[in-house]
CSV table of C-alpha atoms and ligand atoms in Angstrom, one decimal:
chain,number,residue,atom,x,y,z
X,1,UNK,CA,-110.8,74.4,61.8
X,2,UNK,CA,-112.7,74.7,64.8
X,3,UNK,CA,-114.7,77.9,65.8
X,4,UNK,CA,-113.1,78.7,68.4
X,5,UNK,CA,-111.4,81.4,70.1
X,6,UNK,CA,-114.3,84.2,69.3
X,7,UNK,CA,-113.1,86.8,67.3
X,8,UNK,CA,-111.6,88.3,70.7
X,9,UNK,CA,-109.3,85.7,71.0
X,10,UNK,CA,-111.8,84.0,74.2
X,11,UNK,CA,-111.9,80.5,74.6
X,12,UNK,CA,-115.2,80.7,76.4
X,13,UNK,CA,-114.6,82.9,79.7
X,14,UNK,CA,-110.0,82.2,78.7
X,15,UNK,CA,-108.0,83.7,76.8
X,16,UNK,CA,-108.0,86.9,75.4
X,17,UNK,CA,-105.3,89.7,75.3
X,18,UNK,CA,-104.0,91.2,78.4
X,19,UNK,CA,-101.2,93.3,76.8
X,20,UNK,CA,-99.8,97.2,77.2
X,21,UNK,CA,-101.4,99.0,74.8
X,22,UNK,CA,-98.4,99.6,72.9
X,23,UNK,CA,-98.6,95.8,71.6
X,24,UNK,CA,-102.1,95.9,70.2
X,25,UNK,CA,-101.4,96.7,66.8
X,26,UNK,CA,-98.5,94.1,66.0
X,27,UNK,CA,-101.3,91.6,67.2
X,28,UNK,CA,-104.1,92.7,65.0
X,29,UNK,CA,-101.1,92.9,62.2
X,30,UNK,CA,-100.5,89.5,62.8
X,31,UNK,CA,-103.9,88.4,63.0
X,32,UNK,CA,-105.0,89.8,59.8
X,33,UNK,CA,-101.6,88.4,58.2
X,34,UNK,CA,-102.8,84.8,59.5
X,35,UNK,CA,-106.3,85.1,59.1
X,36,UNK,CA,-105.4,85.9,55.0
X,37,UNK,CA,-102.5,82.9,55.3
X,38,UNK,CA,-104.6,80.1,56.8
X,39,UNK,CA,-107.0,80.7,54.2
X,40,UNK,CA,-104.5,81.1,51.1
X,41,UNK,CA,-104.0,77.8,48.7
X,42,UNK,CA,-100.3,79.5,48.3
X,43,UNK,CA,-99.4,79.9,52.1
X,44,UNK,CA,-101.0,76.0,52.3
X,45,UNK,CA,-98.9,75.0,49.7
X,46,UNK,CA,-95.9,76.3,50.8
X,47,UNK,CA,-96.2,75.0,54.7
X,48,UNK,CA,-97.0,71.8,53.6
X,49,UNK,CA,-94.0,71.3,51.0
X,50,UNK,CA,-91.4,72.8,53.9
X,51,UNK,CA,-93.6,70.0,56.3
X,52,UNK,CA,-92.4,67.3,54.1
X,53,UNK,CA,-89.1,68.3,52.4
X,54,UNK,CA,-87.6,69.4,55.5
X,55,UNK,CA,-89.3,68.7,58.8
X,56,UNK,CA,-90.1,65.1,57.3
X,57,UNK,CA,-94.0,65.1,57.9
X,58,UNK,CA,-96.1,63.0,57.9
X,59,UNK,CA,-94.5,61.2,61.4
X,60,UNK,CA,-95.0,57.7,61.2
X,61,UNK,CA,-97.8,56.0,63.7
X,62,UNK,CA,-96.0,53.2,65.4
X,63,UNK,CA,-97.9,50.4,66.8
X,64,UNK,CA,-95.5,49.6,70.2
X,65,UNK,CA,-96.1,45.4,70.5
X,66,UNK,CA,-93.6,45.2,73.1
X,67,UNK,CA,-95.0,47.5,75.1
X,68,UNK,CA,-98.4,46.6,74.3
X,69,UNK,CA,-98.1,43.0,75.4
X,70,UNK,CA,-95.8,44.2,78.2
X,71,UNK,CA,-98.3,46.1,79.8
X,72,UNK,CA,-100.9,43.2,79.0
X,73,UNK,CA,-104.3,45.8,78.0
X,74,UNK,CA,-105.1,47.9,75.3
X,75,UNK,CA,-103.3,48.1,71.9
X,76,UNK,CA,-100.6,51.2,72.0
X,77,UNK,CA,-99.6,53.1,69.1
X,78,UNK,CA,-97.5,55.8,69.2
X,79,UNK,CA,-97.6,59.1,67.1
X,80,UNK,CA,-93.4,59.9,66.3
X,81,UNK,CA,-92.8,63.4,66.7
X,82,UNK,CA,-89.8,62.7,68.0
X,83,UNK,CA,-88.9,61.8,64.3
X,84,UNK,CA,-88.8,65.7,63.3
X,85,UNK,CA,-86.6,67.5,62.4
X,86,UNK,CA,-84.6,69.0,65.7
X,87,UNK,CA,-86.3,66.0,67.5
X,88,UNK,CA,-90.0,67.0,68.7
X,89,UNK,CA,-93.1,68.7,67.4
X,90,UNK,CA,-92.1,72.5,68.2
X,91,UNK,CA,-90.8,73.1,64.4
X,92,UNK,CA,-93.8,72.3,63.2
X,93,UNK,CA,-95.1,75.7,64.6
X,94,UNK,CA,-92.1,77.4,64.0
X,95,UNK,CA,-92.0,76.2,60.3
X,96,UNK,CA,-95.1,78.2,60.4
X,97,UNK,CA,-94.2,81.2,61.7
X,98,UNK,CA,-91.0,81.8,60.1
X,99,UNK,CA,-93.6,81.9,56.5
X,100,UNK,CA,-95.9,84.5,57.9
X,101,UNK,CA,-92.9,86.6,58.9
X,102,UNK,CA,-91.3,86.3,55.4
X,103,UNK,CA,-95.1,87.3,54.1
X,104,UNK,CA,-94.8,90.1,56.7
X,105,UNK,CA,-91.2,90.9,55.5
X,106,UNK,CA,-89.9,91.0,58.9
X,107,UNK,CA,-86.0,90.3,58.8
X,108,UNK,CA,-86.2,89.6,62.1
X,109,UNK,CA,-87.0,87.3,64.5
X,110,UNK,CA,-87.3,86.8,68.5
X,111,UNK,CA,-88.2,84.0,70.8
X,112,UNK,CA,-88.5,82.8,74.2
X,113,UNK,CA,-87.4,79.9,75.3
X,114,UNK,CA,-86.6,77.6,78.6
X,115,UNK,CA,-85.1,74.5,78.4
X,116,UNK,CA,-83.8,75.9,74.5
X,117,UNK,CA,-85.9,73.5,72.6
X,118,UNK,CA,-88.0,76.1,71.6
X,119,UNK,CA,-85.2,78.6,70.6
X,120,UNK,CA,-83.4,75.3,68.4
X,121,UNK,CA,-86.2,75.3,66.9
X,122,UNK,CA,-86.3,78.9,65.8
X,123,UNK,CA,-82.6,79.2,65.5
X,124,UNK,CA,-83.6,76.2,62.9
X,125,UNK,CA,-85.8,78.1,60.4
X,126,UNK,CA,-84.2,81.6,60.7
X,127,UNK,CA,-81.0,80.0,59.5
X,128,UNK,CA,-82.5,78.1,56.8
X,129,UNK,CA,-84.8,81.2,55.7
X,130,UNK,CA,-81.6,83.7,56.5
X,131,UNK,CA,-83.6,85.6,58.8
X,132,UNK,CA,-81.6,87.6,61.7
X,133,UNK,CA,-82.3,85.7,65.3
X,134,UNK,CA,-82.3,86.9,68.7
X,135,UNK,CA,-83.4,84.4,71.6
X,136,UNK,CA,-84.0,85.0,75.0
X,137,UNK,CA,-83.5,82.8,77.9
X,138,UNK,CA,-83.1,82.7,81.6
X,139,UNK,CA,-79.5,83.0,82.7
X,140,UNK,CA,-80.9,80.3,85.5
X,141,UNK,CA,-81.7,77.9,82.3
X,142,UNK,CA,-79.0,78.8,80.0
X,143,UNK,CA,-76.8,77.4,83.1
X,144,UNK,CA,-79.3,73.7,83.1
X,145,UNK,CA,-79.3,74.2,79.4
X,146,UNK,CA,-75.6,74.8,78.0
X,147,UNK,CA,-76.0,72.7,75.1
X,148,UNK,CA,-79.3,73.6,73.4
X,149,UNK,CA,-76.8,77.8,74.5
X,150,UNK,CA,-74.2,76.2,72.1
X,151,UNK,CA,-76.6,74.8,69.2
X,152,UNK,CA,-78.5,78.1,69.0
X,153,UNK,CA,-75.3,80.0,68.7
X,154,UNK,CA,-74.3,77.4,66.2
X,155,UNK,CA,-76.9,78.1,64.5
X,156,UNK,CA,-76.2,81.8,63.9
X,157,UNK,CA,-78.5,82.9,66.6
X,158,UNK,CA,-78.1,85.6,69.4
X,159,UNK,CA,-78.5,84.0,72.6
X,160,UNK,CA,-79.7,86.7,74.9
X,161,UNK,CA,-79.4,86.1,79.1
X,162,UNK,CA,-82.4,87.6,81.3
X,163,UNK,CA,-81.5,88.1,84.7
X,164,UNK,CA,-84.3,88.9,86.1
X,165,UNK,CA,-87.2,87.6,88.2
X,166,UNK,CA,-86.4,83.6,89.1
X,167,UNK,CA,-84.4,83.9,85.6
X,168,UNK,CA,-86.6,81.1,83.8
X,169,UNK,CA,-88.8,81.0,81.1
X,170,UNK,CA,-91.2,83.7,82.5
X,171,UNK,CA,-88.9,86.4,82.6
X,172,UNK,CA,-87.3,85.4,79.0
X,173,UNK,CA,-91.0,85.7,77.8
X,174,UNK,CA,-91.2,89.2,79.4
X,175,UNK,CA,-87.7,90.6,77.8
X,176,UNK,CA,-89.2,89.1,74.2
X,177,UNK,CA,-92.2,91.0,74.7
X,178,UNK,CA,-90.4,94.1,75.7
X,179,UNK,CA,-88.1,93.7,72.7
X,180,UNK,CA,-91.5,92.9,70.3
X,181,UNK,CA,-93.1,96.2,71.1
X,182,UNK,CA,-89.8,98.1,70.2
X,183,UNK,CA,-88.6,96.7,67.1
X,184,UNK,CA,-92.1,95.5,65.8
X,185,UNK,CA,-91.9,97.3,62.5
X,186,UNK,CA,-88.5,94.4,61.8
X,187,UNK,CA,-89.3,91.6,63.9
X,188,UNK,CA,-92.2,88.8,64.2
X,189,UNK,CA,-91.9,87.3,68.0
X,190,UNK,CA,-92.5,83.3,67.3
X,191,UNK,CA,-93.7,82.3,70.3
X,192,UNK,CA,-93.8,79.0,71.3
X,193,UNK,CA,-96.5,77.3,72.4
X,194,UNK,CA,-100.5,77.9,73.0
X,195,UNK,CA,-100.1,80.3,75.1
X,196,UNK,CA,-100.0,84.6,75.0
X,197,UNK,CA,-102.1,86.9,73.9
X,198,UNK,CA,-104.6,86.0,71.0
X,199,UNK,CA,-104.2,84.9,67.8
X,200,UNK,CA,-101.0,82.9,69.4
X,201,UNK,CA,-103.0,80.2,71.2
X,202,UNK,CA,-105.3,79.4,68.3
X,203,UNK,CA,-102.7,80.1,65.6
X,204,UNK,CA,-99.9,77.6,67.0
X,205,UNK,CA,-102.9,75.3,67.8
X,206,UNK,CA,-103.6,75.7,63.9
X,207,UNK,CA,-99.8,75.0,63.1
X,208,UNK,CA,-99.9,72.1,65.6
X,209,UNK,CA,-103.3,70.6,64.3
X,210,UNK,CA,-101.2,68.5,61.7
X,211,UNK,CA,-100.4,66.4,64.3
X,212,UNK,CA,-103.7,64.9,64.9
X,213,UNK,CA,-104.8,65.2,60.9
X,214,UNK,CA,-102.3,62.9,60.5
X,215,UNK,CA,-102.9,60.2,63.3
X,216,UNK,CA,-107.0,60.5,62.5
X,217,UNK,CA,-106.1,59.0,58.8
X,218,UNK,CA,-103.0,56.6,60.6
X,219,UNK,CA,-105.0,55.4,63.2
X,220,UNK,CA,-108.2,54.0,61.1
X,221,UNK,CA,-105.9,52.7,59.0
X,222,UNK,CA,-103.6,50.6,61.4
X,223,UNK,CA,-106.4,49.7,64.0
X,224,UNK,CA,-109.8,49.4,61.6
X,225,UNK,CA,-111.5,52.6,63.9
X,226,UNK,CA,-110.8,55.7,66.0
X,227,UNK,CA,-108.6,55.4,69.2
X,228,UNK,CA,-110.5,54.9,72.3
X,229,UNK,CA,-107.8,57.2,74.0
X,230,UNK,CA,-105.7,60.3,73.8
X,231,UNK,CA,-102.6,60.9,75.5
X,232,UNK,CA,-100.6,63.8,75.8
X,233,UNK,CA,-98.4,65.4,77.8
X,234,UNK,CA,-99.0,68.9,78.8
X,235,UNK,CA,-96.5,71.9,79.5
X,236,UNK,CA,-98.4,75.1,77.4
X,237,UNK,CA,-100.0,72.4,75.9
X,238,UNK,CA,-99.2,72.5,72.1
X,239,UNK,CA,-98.8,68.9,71.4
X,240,UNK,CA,-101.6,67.7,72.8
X,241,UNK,CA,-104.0,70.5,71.4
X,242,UNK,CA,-102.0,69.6,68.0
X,243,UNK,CA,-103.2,65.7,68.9
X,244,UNK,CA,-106.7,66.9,70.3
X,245,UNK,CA,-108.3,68.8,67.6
X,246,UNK,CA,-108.4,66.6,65.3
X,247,UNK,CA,-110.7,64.2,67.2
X,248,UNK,CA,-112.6,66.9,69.6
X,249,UNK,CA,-115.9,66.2,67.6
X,250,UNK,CA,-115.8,62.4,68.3
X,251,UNK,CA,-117.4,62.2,71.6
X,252,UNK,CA,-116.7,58.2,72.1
X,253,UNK,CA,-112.9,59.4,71.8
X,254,UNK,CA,-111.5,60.1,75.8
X,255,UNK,CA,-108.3,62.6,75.9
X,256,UNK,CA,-105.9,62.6,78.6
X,257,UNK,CA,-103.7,65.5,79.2
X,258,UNK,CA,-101.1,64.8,81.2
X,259,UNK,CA,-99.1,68.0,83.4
X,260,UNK,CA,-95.9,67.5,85.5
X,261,UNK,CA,-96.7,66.4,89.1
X,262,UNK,CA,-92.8,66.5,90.3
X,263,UNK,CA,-92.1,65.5,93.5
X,264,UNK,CA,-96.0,64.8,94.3
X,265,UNK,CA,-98.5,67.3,94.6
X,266,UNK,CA,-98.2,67.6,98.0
X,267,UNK,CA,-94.7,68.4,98.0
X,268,UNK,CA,-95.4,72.2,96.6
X,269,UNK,CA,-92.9,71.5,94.0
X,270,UNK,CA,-95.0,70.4,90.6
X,271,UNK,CA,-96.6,72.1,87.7
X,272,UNK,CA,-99.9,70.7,87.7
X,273,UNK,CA,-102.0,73.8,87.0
X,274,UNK,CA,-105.7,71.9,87.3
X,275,UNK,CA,-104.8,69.8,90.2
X,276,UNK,CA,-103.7,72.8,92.5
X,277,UNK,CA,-104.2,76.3,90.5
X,278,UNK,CA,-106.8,78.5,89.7
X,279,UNK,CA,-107.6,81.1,87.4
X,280,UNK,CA,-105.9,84.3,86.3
X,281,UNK,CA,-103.8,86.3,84.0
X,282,UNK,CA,-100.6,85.2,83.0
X,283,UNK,CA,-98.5,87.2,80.3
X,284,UNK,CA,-101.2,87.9,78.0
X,285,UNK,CA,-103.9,85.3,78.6
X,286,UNK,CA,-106.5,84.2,81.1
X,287,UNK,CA,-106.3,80.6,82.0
X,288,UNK,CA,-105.3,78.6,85.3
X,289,UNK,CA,-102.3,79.1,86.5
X,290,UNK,CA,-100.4,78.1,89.7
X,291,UNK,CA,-100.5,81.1,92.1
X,292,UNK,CA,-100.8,82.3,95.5
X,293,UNK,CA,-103.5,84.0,97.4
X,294,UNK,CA,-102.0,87.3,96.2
X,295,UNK,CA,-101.9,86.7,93.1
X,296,UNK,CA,-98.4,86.0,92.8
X,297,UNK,CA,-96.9,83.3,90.5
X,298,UNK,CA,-95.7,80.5,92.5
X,299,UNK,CA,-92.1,78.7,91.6
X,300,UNK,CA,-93.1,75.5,89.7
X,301,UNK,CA,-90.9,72.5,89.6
X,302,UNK,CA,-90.4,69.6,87.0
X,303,UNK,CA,-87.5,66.9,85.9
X,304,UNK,CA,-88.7,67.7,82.9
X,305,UNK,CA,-87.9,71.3,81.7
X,306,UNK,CA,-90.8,71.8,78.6
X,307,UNK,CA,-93.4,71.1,81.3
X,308,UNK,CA,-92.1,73.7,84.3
X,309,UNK,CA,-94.7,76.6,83.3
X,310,UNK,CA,-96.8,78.0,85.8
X,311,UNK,CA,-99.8,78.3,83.1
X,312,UNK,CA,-101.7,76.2,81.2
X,313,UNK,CA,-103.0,77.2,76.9
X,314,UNK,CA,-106.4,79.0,77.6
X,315,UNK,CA,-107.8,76.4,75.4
X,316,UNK,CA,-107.2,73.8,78.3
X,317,UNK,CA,-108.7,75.4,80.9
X,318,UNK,CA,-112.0,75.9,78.3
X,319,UNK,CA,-111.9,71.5,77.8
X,320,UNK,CA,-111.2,71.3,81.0
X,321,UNK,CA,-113.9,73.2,82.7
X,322,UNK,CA,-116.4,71.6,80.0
X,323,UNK,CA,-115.1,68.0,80.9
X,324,UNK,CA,-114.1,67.1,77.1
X,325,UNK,CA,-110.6,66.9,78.0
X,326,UNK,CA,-109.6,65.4,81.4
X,327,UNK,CA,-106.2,66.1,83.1
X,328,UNK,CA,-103.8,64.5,85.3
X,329,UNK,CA,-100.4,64.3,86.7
X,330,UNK,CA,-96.9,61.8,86.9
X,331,UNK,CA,-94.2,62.1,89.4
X,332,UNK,CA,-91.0,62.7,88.2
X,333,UNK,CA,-90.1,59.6,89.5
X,334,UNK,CA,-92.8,57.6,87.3
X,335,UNK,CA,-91.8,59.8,84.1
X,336,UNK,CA,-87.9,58.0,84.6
X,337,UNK,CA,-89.5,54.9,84.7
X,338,UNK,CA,-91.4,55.1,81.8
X,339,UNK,CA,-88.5,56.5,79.9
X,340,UNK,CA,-86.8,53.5,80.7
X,341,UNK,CA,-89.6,51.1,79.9
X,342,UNK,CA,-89.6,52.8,76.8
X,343,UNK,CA,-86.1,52.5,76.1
X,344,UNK,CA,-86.0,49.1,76.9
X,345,UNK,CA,-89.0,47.3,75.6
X,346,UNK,CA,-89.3,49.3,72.2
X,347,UNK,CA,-85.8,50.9,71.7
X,348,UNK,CA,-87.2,54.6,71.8
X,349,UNK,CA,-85.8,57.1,74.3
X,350,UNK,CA,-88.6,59.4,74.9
X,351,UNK,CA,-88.0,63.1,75.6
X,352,UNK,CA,-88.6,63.2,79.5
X,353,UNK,CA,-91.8,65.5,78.8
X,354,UNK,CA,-93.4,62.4,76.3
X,355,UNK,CA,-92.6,60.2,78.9
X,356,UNK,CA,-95.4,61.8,81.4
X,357,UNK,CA,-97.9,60.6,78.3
X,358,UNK,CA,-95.9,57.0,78.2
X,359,UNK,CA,-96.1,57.0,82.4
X,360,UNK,CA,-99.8,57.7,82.3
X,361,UNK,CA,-100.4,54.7,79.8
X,362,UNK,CA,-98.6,52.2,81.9
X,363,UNK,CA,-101.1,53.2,84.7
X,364,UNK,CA,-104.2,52.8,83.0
X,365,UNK,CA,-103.5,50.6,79.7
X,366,UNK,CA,-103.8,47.5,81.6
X,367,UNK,CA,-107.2,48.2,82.5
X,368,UNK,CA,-108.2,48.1,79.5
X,369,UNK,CA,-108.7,45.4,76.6
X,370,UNK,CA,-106.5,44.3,73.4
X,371,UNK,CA,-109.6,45.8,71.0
X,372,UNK,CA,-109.5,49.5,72.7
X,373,UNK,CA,-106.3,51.4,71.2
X,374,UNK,CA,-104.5,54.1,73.0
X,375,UNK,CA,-102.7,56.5,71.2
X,376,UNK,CA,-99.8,58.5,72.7
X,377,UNK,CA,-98.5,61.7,71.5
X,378,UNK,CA,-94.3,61.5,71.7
X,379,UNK,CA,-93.8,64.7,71.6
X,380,UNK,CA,-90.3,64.3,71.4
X,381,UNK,CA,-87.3,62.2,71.8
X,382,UNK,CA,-84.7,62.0,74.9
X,383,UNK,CA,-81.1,62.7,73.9
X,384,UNK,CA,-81.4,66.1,75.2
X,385,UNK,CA,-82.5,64.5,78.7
X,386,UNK,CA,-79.6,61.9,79.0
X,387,UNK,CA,-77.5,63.9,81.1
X,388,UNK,CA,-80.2,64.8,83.4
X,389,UNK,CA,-81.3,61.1,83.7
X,390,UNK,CA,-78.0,60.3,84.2
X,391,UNK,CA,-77.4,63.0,87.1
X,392,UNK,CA,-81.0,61.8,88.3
X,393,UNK,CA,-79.9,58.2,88.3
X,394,UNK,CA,-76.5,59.4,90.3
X,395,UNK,CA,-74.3,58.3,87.2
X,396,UNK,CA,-71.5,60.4,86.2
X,397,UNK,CA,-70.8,60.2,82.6
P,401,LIG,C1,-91.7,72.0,74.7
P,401,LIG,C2,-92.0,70.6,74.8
P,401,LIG,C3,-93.2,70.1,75.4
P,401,LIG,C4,-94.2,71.0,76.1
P,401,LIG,O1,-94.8,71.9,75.3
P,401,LIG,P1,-96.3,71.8,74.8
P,401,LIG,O2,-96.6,73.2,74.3
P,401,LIG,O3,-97.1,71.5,76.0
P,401,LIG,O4,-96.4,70.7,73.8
P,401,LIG,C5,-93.5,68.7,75.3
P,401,LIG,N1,-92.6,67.9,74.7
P,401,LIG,C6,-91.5,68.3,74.2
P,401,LIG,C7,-90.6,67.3,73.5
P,401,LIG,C8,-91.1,69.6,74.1
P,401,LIG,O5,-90.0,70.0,73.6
C-alpha cells in the first residue's frame, strides 16, 4: 500500500473532504470499517475468493503481435479487463464494496452512475449478495443509456431519474449523496470511481490496485522485465490508478494517462481536465476540474460516456503536478479509429474509453523499439458502444 492520502484524506495539497457536515460520520464509519477490512486476513480472503470465483481474476496479459508488428515499434501487451465479469474493471471495486457493506450490515445500497456501467456493476453484486439497490442516473443519460436502464432493472435494481442540473452524472452523484446522508444508518453509497470525499479515492484505488499486482507479475514473466510504458485511459481515473500503483516506485517505468479530448481541445467540447482546467472543489474533493472563471462547472463532452467528467481523482492531479505521471488527450475521432484497428488486427472490440489508451499507443509505439514493451490497460470491452459507433459511423442497424 502506498502512504498516501494523509490521514485527512490529502493527496498532497488534493483531495480531502468537502462535505455538509451531516455526512462526516458515515465517512469516518466507513473509514474505520475499511481501515480494519484492508488489514483483516478474513476480509483478504474473502475479496480475493469472490475475485476469482466470480469476477474471473486474474485477467489474462495478452501480448497483441498483430498490432505490435502493425504498428512496427515497441512490443504491446494488453492487460484484459474487458474479460470481467459485466465486461470492464468497475466490479472489481464494487466486489469490494458490496463486502464492507455486508461487514457494516447495511441492507442497502446506492450508486451513481452515467453511462450505467457503473450502476451494472452494482446492480451485479447487490443481486448476487441480496442486497436492496437503488441507482441514480441522469434522465439526460438514461435517454443515451436505455440498455444498461433495462439490465439494471433486470437485475432487480431501482433505477432512479435526476432531473436536475444538465441531468448527467453530476447531478445523479448529488441525489446519491442527498439520499446517503438520509438513510445512512441502512445504506453504504458504492461510489464509483477515485473520486469524492476521502477514504473513496484511496479505498477504490486500493480495490483497483489488483489490476496492476497482477500485470507487475504478468509482465516480467512474458517480456523478461518491467514495461517501459503505462497506458491508461482516464475518466475519474480508477483503472489507471488500479494499473499505476503497482509500478509508482519504479522510476525507469513512464505512465501515460490518457483523458477525452472530443472534438479537439480547441473546440470547447472535451474533458481533458490537465490540458484546459484548473484547480477546485468538485463534490467532495479538491483536484482539477474543468471550470469557468466563476467557478462554475463547464459542460464537458466525450464519444465516450465513462470519460465525460468534469474532474479528475485527486490522486492525479498530486502525479501530475509532481511529473510522475504524464497526461494527454485523443479526439474522438482517433479513439474510433483505434477501436477499429483493434477490432481488426487483433479481433478485440475495445470499450470506446480503452480505446483512448489503444489511440495513444498507435501515436507513440512506433517511435519506439521491439525490446521496450508498452502495456495498455483495456479497461473494458465495446459491445456497449456498438450502437454509438454505428450512429457515429452513420450506419443504421
Ligand atoms: C467507467 C469506465 C472508465 C472510466 O473510469 P475510470 O475511473 O477512469 O477508470 C474507463 N473504462 C471503462 C470501460 C469504464 O467503464
Amino acid at each position: 500500500m502506498t502512504a498516501i492520502p494523509d490521514k485527512r484524506g490529502r493527496f498532497g495539497p488534493f483531495g480531502g473532504r468537502y462535505v455538509p457536515e451531516t455526512l462526516i460520520p458515515a465517512l469516518d464509519e466507513l473509514t474505520a470499517v475499511y481501515q480494519k477490512a484492508r488489514r483483516d486476513p478474513k476480509f483478504r480472503h474473502e475479496l480475493d475468493y469472490y475475485l476469482r470465483e466470480y469476477v474471473g481474476r486474474p485477467t489474462p496479459l495478452y501480448y497483441a503481435e498483430r498490432l505490435t508488428k502493425k504498428l512496427g515499434g515497441a512490443t504491446i501487451y494488453l492487460k484484459r479487463e474487458d474479460l470481467c465479469h459485466t465486461g470492464a474493471h468497475k466490479i472489481n471495486n464494487t466486489m469490494g464494496q458490496v463486502l464492507l457493506a455486508r461487514r457494516m450490515k447495511k441492507p442497502r445500497v446506492i450508486a451513481e452512475t452515467g453511462a450505467g456501467q457503473h450502476g451494472v456493476a452494482v446492480a451485479t453484486v447487490a443481486a448476487m449478495f441480496g442486497l436492496q439497490c437503488e441507482v441514480y442516473m441522469g434522465t439526460e443519460d438514461m435517454e443515451r443509456q436505455a440498455l444498461n436502464v433495462f439490465r439494471m432493472r433486470l437485475l432487480g435494481t431501482t433505477v432512479t431519474g435526476v432531473n436536475a442540473g444538465s441531468r448527467t452524472l453530476k447531478d445523479a452523484i448529488s441525489e446519491a449523496m442527498r439520499d446517503w446522508t438520509t438513510n445512512v444508518r441502512t445504506t453504504h453509497y458504492i461510489l464509483g470511481s477515485v473520486l469524492g470525499a476521502h477514504p473513496y479515492p484511496m479505498m477504490v484505488r486500493d480495490f483497483q490496485a489488483v489490476i496492476g499486482r497482477e500485470a507487475r507479475k504478468q509482465i516480467v514473466r512474458a517480456h523478461g522485465k518491467l514495461p517501459d510504458y503505462l497506458v491508461a485511459c482516464v475518466g475519474g481515473g480508477s483503472n489507471a490508478i488500479g494499473l499505476f500503483t503497482a509500478f509508482l516506485k519504479d522510476r525507469r517505468v513512464k505512465m501515460v494517462g490518457v483523458e477525452a479530448g472530443g472534438l479537439g481541445l480547441s473546440s470547447g467540447k472535451h474533458a481533458a481536465r490537465f490540458a484546459s482546467g484548473s484547480v477546485g472543489v468538485l463534490q467532495g474533493t479538491m483536484t482539477y476540474l474543468l471550470q469557468d472563471g466563476d467557478g462554475q462547472i463547464q459542460l464537458t463532452h466525450s464519444v465516450s460516456a465513462g470519460l465525460d467528467y468534469a474532474a479528475v481523482g485527486p490522486e492525479h492531479a498530486l502525479y501530475q503536478e509532481r511529473g510522475r505521471i504524464a497526461y494527454t488527450s485523443v479526439t474522438d475521432d482517433e479513439a474510433i479509429a483505434a477501436f477499429d484497428l483493434l477490432a481488426q488486427t487483433e479481433g478485440i472490440m475495445p470499450a470506446l474509453e480503452s480505446a483512448h489508451a489503444v489511440a495513444h499507443v498507435v501515436k507513440f509505439a512506433p517511435t519506439l523499439t521491439r525490446s521496450q514493451a508498452v502495456l495498455v490497460n483495456l479497461s473494458g470491452r465495446g459491445d456497449k458502444d456498438v450502437h454509438q459507433i454505428a450512429r457515429m459511423k452513420g450506419v443504421t442497424i
